[in-house]
PDB file of C-alpha atoms in Angstrom:
ATOM      1  CA  MET S   1      25.774 -57.777 -42.430  1.00  0.00           C
ATOM      2  CA  ASN S   2      23.020 -60.256 -41.522  1.00  0.00           C
ATOM      3  CA  LYS S   3      23.972 -63.226 -39.387  1.00  0.00           C
ATOM      4  CA  TRP S   4      22.696 -65.836 -41.916  1.00  0.00           C
ATOM      5  CA  LEU S   5      24.545 -64.151 -44.815  1.00  0.00           C
ATOM      6  CA  ARG S   6      27.806 -64.112 -42.801  1.00  0.00           C
ATOM      7  CA  LYS S   7      27.438 -67.817 -41.952  1.00  0.00           C
ATOM      8  CA  SER S   8      26.712 -68.646 -45.616  1.00  0.00           C
ATOM      9  CA  LEU S   9      29.859 -66.803 -46.768  1.00  0.00           C
ATOM     10  CA  VAL S  10      31.997 -68.634 -44.172  1.00  0.00           C
ATOM     11  CA  ILE S  11      30.642 -72.021 -45.392  1.00  0.00           C
ATOM     12  CA  LEU S  12      31.120 -71.132 -49.094  1.00  0.00           C
ATOM     13  CA  PHE S  13      34.638 -69.839 -48.419  1.00  0.00           C
ATOM     14  CA  SER S  14      35.517 -73.089 -46.606  1.00  0.00           C
ATOM     15  CA  ILE S  15      34.102 -75.250 -49.434  1.00  0.00           C
ATOM     16  CA  ALA S  16      35.895 -73.231 -52.143  1.00  0.00           C
ATOM     17  CA  THR S  17      39.289 -73.543 -50.410  1.00  0.00           C
ATOM     18  CA  PHE S  18      38.693 -77.115 -49.206  1.00  0.00           C
ATOM     19  CA  GLY S  19      39.153 -75.883 -45.633  1.00  0.00           C
ATOM     20  CA  LEU S  20      42.830 -75.031 -46.211  1.00  0.00           C
ATOM     21  CA  VAL S  21      42.368 -71.309 -45.665  1.00  0.00           C
ATOM     22  CA  THR S  22      40.688 -69.804 -42.689  1.00  0.00           C
ATOM     23  CA  PRO S  23      37.965 -67.296 -43.531  1.00  0.00           C
ATOM     24  CA  PRO S  24      38.804 -63.653 -42.791  1.00  0.00           C
ATOM     25  CA  ALA S  25      38.266 -62.534 -39.196  1.00  0.00           C
ATOM     26  CA  SER S  26      35.795 -59.886 -40.329  1.00  0.00           C
ATOM     27  CA  LEU S  27      33.459 -62.645 -41.537  1.00  0.00           C
ATOM     28  CA  ALA S  28      33.924 -64.881 -38.498  1.00  0.00           C
ATOM     29  CA  ALA S  29      33.506 -62.149 -35.908  1.00  0.00           C
ATOM     30  CA  VAL S  30      30.033 -61.624 -34.599  1.00  0.00           C
ATOM     31  CA  GLN S  31      29.310 -58.024 -33.777  1.00  0.00           C
ATOM     32  CA  GLU S  32      27.059 -57.746 -30.794  1.00  0.00           C
ATOM     33  CA  LYS S  33      24.669 -54.906 -30.622  1.00  0.00           C
ATOM     34  CA  PRO S  34      24.641 -53.264 -27.210  1.00  0.00           C
ATOM     35  CA  THR S  35      21.706 -54.682 -25.300  1.00  0.00           C
ATOM     36  CA  GLU S  36      19.411 -52.617 -23.140  1.00  0.00           C
ATOM     37  CA  ASP S  37      21.149 -54.055 -20.067  1.00  0.00           C
ATOM     38  CA  THR S  38      24.633 -52.933 -21.141  1.00  0.00           C
ATOM     39  CA  VAL S  39      23.340 -49.488 -22.097  1.00  0.00           C
ATOM     40  CA  SER S  40      21.486 -49.074 -18.817  1.00  0.00           C
ATOM     41  CA  ASN S  41      24.481 -50.405 -16.840  1.00  0.00           C
ATOM     42  CA  SER S  42      26.826 -47.890 -18.442  1.00  0.00           C
ATOM     43  CA  THR S  43      24.289 -45.126 -17.789  1.00  0.00           C
ATOM     44  CA  VAL S  44      23.911 -46.204 -14.166  1.00  0.00           C
ATOM     45  CA  SER S  45      27.677 -46.359 -13.661  1.00  0.00           C
ATOM     46  CA  ARG S  46      28.018 -42.847 -15.125  1.00  0.00           C
ATOM     47  CA  GLU S  47      25.229 -41.605 -12.819  1.00  0.00           C
ATOM     48  CA  ASP S  48      26.836 -43.297  -9.795  1.00  0.00           C
ATOM     49  CA  THR S  49      30.194 -41.725 -10.619  1.00  0.00           C
ATOM     50  CA  HIS S  50      28.526 -38.318 -10.981  1.00  0.00           C
ATOM     51  CA  ARG S  51      26.684 -38.725  -7.651  1.00  0.00           C
ATOM     52  CA  ALA S  52      29.891 -39.809  -5.904  1.00  0.00           C
ATOM     53  CA  ALA S  53      31.712 -36.770  -7.289  1.00  0.00           C
ATOM     54  CA  GLU S  54      28.905 -34.479  -6.060  1.00  0.00           C
ATOM     55  CA  ALA S  55      29.009 -36.112  -2.617  1.00  0.00           C
ATOM     56  CA  ASN S  56      32.775 -35.542  -2.411  1.00  0.00           C
ATOM     57  CA  ILE S  57      32.294 -31.878  -3.338  1.00  0.00           C
ATOM     58  CA  ASN S  58      29.626 -31.498  -0.620  1.00  0.00           C
ATOM     59  CA  ILE S  59      31.909 -33.124   1.964  1.00  0.00           C
ATOM     60  CA  GLU S  60      34.728 -30.767   0.999  1.00  0.00           C
ATOM     61  CA  GLU S  61      32.365 -27.771   1.298  1.00  0.00           C
ATOM     62  CA  GLU S  62      31.351 -28.900   4.792  1.00  0.00           C
ATOM     63  CA  LYS S  63      34.992 -29.251   5.811  1.00  0.00           C
ATOM     64  CA  THR S  64      35.861 -25.756   4.630  1.00  0.00           C
ATOM     65  CA  LEU S  65      33.378 -23.575   6.487  1.00  0.00           C
ATOM     66  CA  SER S  66      34.024 -19.857   6.309  1.00  0.00           C
ATOM     67  CA  ASN S  67      35.248 -17.986   9.397  1.00  0.00           C
ATOM     68  CA  GLU S  68      31.815 -16.359   9.684  1.00  0.00           C
ATOM     69  CA  GLU S  69      30.076 -19.766   9.704  1.00  0.00           C
ATOM     70  CA  VAL S  70      32.492 -21.182  12.290  1.00  0.00           C
ATOM     71  CA  LEU S  71      32.025 -18.097  14.489  1.00  0.00           C
ATOM     72  CA  SER S  72      28.228 -18.234  14.138  1.00  0.00           C
ATOM     73  CA  ASN S  73      28.165 -21.928  15.124  1.00  0.00           C
ATOM     74  CA  ILE S  74      30.452 -21.344  18.119  1.00  0.00           C
ATOM     75  CA  LEU S  75      28.405 -18.390  19.410  1.00  0.00           C
ATOM     76  CA  LEU S  76      25.146 -20.328  19.080  1.00  0.00           C
ATOM     77  CA  GLU S  77      26.623 -23.275  20.954  1.00  0.00           C
ATOM     78  CA  ALA S  78      28.088 -20.939  23.614  1.00  0.00           C
ATOM     79  CA  GLU S  79      24.642 -19.497  24.356  1.00  0.00           C
ATOM     80  CA  GLN S  80      23.024 -22.945  24.438  1.00  0.00           C
ATOM     81  CA  LYS S  81      25.682 -24.331  26.810  1.00  0.00           C
ATOM     82  CA  SER S  82      25.259 -21.295  29.085  1.00  0.00           C
ATOM     83  CA  PHE S  83      21.548 -22.012  29.548  1.00  0.00           C
ATOM     84  CA  VAL S  84      22.221 -25.707  30.095  1.00  0.00           C
ATOM     85  CA  LYS S  85      24.586 -24.576  32.885  1.00  0.00           C
ATOM     86  CA  PHE S  86      21.947 -22.339  34.478  1.00  0.00           C
ATOM     87  CA  GLY S  87      19.184 -24.936  34.408  1.00  0.00           C
ATOM     88  CA  ASP S  88      15.523 -23.893  34.659  1.00  0.00           C
ATOM     89  CA  LYS S  89      15.607 -22.702  38.259  1.00  0.00           C
ATOM     90  CA  ILE S  90      18.341 -20.099  37.722  1.00  0.00           C
ATOM     91  CA  GLY S  91      17.890 -19.574  33.973  1.00  0.00           C
ATOM     92  CA  HIS S  92      14.340 -18.200  34.263  1.00  0.00           C
ATOM     93  CA  VAL S  93      15.473 -15.576  36.767  1.00  0.00           C
ATOM     94  CA  ILE S  94      18.655 -14.308  35.086  1.00  0.00           C
ATOM     95  CA  GLU S  95      17.850 -14.978  31.406  1.00  0.00           C
ATOM     96  CA  ASP S  96      17.085 -11.401  30.319  1.00  0.00           C
ATOM     97  CA  GLU S  97      20.002  -9.773  32.101  1.00  0.00           C
ATOM     98  CA  PHE S  98      22.380 -12.478  30.872  1.00  0.00           C
ATOM     99  CA  LYS S  99      21.309 -11.928  27.249  1.00  0.00           C
ATOM    100  CA  GLN S 100      21.467  -8.135  27.494  1.00  0.00           C
ATOM    101  CA  VAL S 101      24.607  -7.622  29.605  1.00  0.00           C
ATOM    102  CA  ILE S 102      26.824 -10.722  29.869  1.00  0.00           C
ATOM    103  CA  PHE S 103      26.455 -12.641  26.613  1.00  0.00           C
ATOM    104  CA  PRO S 104      27.293  -9.655  24.322  1.00  0.00           C
ATOM    105  CA  LYS S 105      30.632  -9.416  26.170  1.00  0.00           C
ATOM    106  CA  MET S 106      31.184 -13.157  25.727  1.00  0.00           C
ATOM    107  CA  GLU S 107      30.472 -12.752  22.004  1.00  0.00           C
ATOM    108  CA  GLU S 108      32.975  -9.911  21.829  1.00  0.00           C
ATOM    109  CA  VAL S 109      35.715 -11.986  23.463  1.00  0.00           C
ATOM    110  CA  ILE S 110      35.084 -15.081  21.314  1.00  0.00           C
ATOM    111  CA  THR S 111      34.890 -12.964  18.126  1.00  0.00           C
ATOM    112  CA  TYR S 112      38.171 -11.256  19.014  1.00  0.00           C
ATOM    113  CA  TYR S 113      40.037 -14.519  19.455  1.00  0.00           C
ATOM    114  CA  LEU S 114      38.548 -16.177  16.371  1.00  0.00           C
ATOM    115  CA  ASN S 115      38.865 -13.229  13.973  1.00  0.00           C
ATOM    116  CA  VAL S 116      40.973 -10.353  15.227  1.00  0.00           C
ATOM    117  CA  GLU S 117      43.791 -12.246  16.872  1.00  0.00           C
ATOM    118  CA  ASP S 118      43.766 -14.832  14.056  1.00  0.00           C
ATOM    119  CA  ASP S 119      45.705 -17.352  16.124  1.00  0.00           C
ATOM    120  CA  GLU S 120      46.275 -20.693  14.346  1.00  0.00           C
ATOM    121  CA  LEU S 121      45.165 -22.476  17.505  1.00  0.00           C
ATOM    122  CA  PHE S 122      41.642 -21.139  16.975  1.00  0.00           C
ATOM    123  CA  GLN S 123      41.224 -22.840  13.593  1.00  0.00           C
ATOM    124  CA  HIS S 124      40.175 -26.194  15.112  1.00  0.00           C
ATOM    125  CA  ILE S 125      37.986 -25.558  18.134  1.00  0.00           C
ATOM    126  CA  GLU S 126      35.156 -27.115  20.088  1.00  0.00           C
ATOM    127  CA  ILE S 127      33.149 -26.215  23.195  1.00  0.00           C
ATOM    128  CA  SER S 128      33.078 -28.382  26.314  1.00  0.00           C
ATOM    129  CA  LYS S 129      30.075 -29.251  28.469  1.00  0.00           C
ATOM    130  CA  PRO S 130      29.203 -27.138  31.534  1.00  0.00           C
ATOM    131  CA  SER S 131      29.654 -28.376  35.093  1.00  0.00           C
ATOM    132  CA  GLY S 132      26.765 -28.830  37.515  1.00  0.00           C
ATOM    133  CA  GLY S 133      26.515 -28.527  41.272  1.00  0.00           C
ATOM    134  CA  THR S 134      28.412 -25.475  42.476  1.00  0.00           C
ATOM    135  CA  GLY S 135      31.254 -25.738  39.913  1.00  0.00           C
ATOM    136  CA  GLU S 136      32.251 -22.555  38.064  1.00  0.00           C
ATOM    137  CA  LYS S 137      32.698 -23.881  34.527  1.00  0.00           C
ATOM    138  CA  ILE S 138      30.150 -22.646  31.981  1.00  0.00           C
ATOM    139  CA  PHE S 139      32.170 -23.969  29.026  1.00  0.00           C
ATOM    140  CA  HIS S 140      35.747 -24.111  27.784  1.00  0.00           C
ATOM    141  CA  ILE S 141      36.776 -23.492  24.189  1.00  0.00           C
ATOM    142  CA  TYR S 142      39.501 -25.990  23.362  1.00  0.00           C
ATOM    143  CA  HIS S 143      41.637 -27.162  20.439  1.00  0.00           C
ATOM    144  CA  SER S 144      39.913 -30.216  18.969  1.00  0.00           C
ATOM    145  CA  GLN S 145      43.172 -31.900  17.893  1.00  0.00           C
ATOM    146  CA  THR S 146      45.289 -31.382  21.028  1.00  0.00           C
ATOM    147  CA  GLY S 147      42.474 -31.195  23.601  1.00  0.00           C
ATOM    148  CA  GLU S 148      44.112 -28.145  25.200  1.00  0.00           C
ATOM    149  CA  ASP S 149      41.929 -25.326  26.556  1.00  0.00           C
ATOM    150  CA  LEU S 150      42.213 -21.909  24.891  1.00  0.00           C
ATOM    151  CA  LEU S 151      39.472 -19.920  26.663  1.00  0.00           C
ATOM    152  CA  ARG S 152      37.614 -20.719  29.868  1.00  0.00           C
ATOM    153  CA  PHE S 153      34.287 -19.064  30.664  1.00  0.00           C
ATOM    154  CA  HIS S 154      33.249 -19.333  34.318  1.00  0.00           C
ATOM    155  CA  VAL S 155      30.589 -18.065  36.722  1.00  0.00           C
ATOM    156  CA  ARG S 156      31.333 -17.778  40.444  1.00  0.00           C
ATOM    157  CA  ARG S 157      28.788 -17.478  43.272  1.00  0.00           C
ATOM    158  CA  GLU S 158      29.578 -14.592  45.592  1.00  0.00           C
ATOM    159  CA  ASN S 159      27.879 -14.067  48.935  1.00  0.00           C
ATOM    160  CA  ARG S 160      28.431 -10.367  49.586  1.00  0.00           C
ATOM    161  CA  PRO S 161      27.793  -9.176  53.168  1.00  0.00           C
ATOM    162  CA  LEU S 162      24.464  -7.332  53.587  1.00  0.00           C
ATOM    163  CA  GLU S 163      23.705  -7.765  49.865  1.00  0.00           C
ATOM    164  CA  GLY S 164      23.159 -11.441  49.251  1.00  0.00           C
ATOM    165  CA  TYR S 165      24.221 -13.674  46.373  1.00  0.00           C
ATOM    166  CA  TRP S 166      25.655 -12.517  43.062  1.00  0.00           C
ATOM    167  CA  PHE S 167      26.785 -14.463  40.002  1.00  0.00           C
ATOM    168  CA  ASN S 168      30.135 -13.157  38.781  1.00  0.00           C
ATOM    169  CA  PHE S 169      30.889 -13.993  35.129  1.00  0.00           C
ATOM    170  CA  HIS S 170      34.514 -13.992  33.972  1.00  0.00           C
ATOM    171  CA  TYR S 171      36.938 -15.715  31.622  1.00  0.00           C
ATOM    172  CA  HIS S 172      40.564 -16.887  31.472  1.00  0.00           C
ATOM    173  CA  THR S 173      42.899 -17.339  28.462  1.00  0.00           C
ATOM    174  CA  TYR S 174      45.779 -19.671  27.653  1.00  0.00           C
ATOM    175  CA  HIS S 175      48.089 -16.653  27.146  1.00  0.00           C
ATOM    176  CA  ASP S 176      48.860 -16.435  30.875  1.00  0.00           C
ATOM    177  CA  SER S 177      48.097 -20.074  31.689  1.00  0.00           C
ATOM    178  CA  PHE S 178      44.581 -19.066  32.843  1.00  0.00           C
ATOM    179  CA  GLN S 179      45.929 -17.102  35.826  1.00  0.00           C
ATOM    180  CA  SER S 180      44.284 -13.698  35.361  1.00  0.00           C
ATOM    181  CA  HIS S 181      40.586 -13.230  36.026  1.00  0.00           C
ATOM    182  CA  LYS S 182      38.955 -11.150  33.243  1.00  0.00           C
ATOM    183  CA  ASP S 183      35.608  -9.769  34.374  1.00  0.00           C
ATOM    184  CA  LEU S 184      32.440  -9.917  32.220  1.00  0.00           C
ATOM    185  CA  GLY S 185      30.007  -8.594  34.811  1.00  0.00           C
ATOM    186  CA  SER S 186      27.776  -9.759  37.664  1.00  0.00           C
ATOM    187  CA  ILE S 187      24.074 -10.544  38.053  1.00  0.00           C
ATOM    188  CA  TYR S 188      22.274 -10.291  41.385  1.00  0.00           C
ATOM    189  CA  TRP S 189      20.369 -13.343  42.631  1.00  0.00           C
ATOM    190  CA  ASN S 190      18.851 -12.550  46.062  1.00  0.00           C
ATOM    191  CA  LYS S 191      19.642 -13.136  49.740  1.00  0.00           C
ATOM    192  CA  ASN S 192      18.719 -16.816  49.591  1.00  0.00           C
ATOM    193  CA  THR S 193      21.248 -19.478  48.599  1.00  0.00           C
ATOM    194  CA  PRO S 194      20.895 -20.186  44.852  1.00  0.00           C
ATOM    195  CA  PRO S 195      20.039 -23.730  43.706  1.00  0.00           C
ATOM    196  CA  ASN S 196      22.733 -25.877  42.156  1.00  0.00           C
ATOM    197  CA  TRP S 197      23.704 -25.283  38.558  1.00  0.00           C
ATOM    198  CA  MET S 198      21.873 -27.453  36.016  1.00  0.00           C
ATOM    199  CA  SER S 199      18.859 -27.764  38.350  1.00  0.00           C
ATOM    200  CA  PHE S 200      15.639 -28.370  36.421  1.00  0.00           C
ATOM    201  CA  HIS S 201      12.019 -28.353  37.591  1.00  0.00           C
TER     202      HIS S 201
END
């Protein structure tokens, strides 16, 4: 009903009843058409809600990575941390042999503990930084919530008589409180003292 016609009916109704009766609410009420602003606001709020829901889904997907994705990320980080440990001076010399002989064994150990053993402790893990100088630590795999080490990967310098220097790679596990020394292999350096770990040109 047009606005002017509604107003006219209200006035006529008031005159006819001498103002003693209130006109019906349906005549007095003004129906507002939705403006462009209210329409666009409701559309925007629906779009925002939809975007927020999508963002929450993406966050949940990131939180629930598959075992394969977790393993892949850990192995990639393990290799990167190993070469940070070696630095340029040692890394350039032992890179090929490390990739062909030592790292496949590291992968095997990490894969075993993450997949085969299926220990609950290995569901929330991170990798520590390597140590420099002459320290043995390449990296430790630890529980991200408790901070406790689960696996320790080390490299020890050995000066063997008449042979020279070797790098012995090994690991320890939390099962025996890191007591036993599990061998991964050794790489020969030469008869000269190797530079410190994490030495860069």
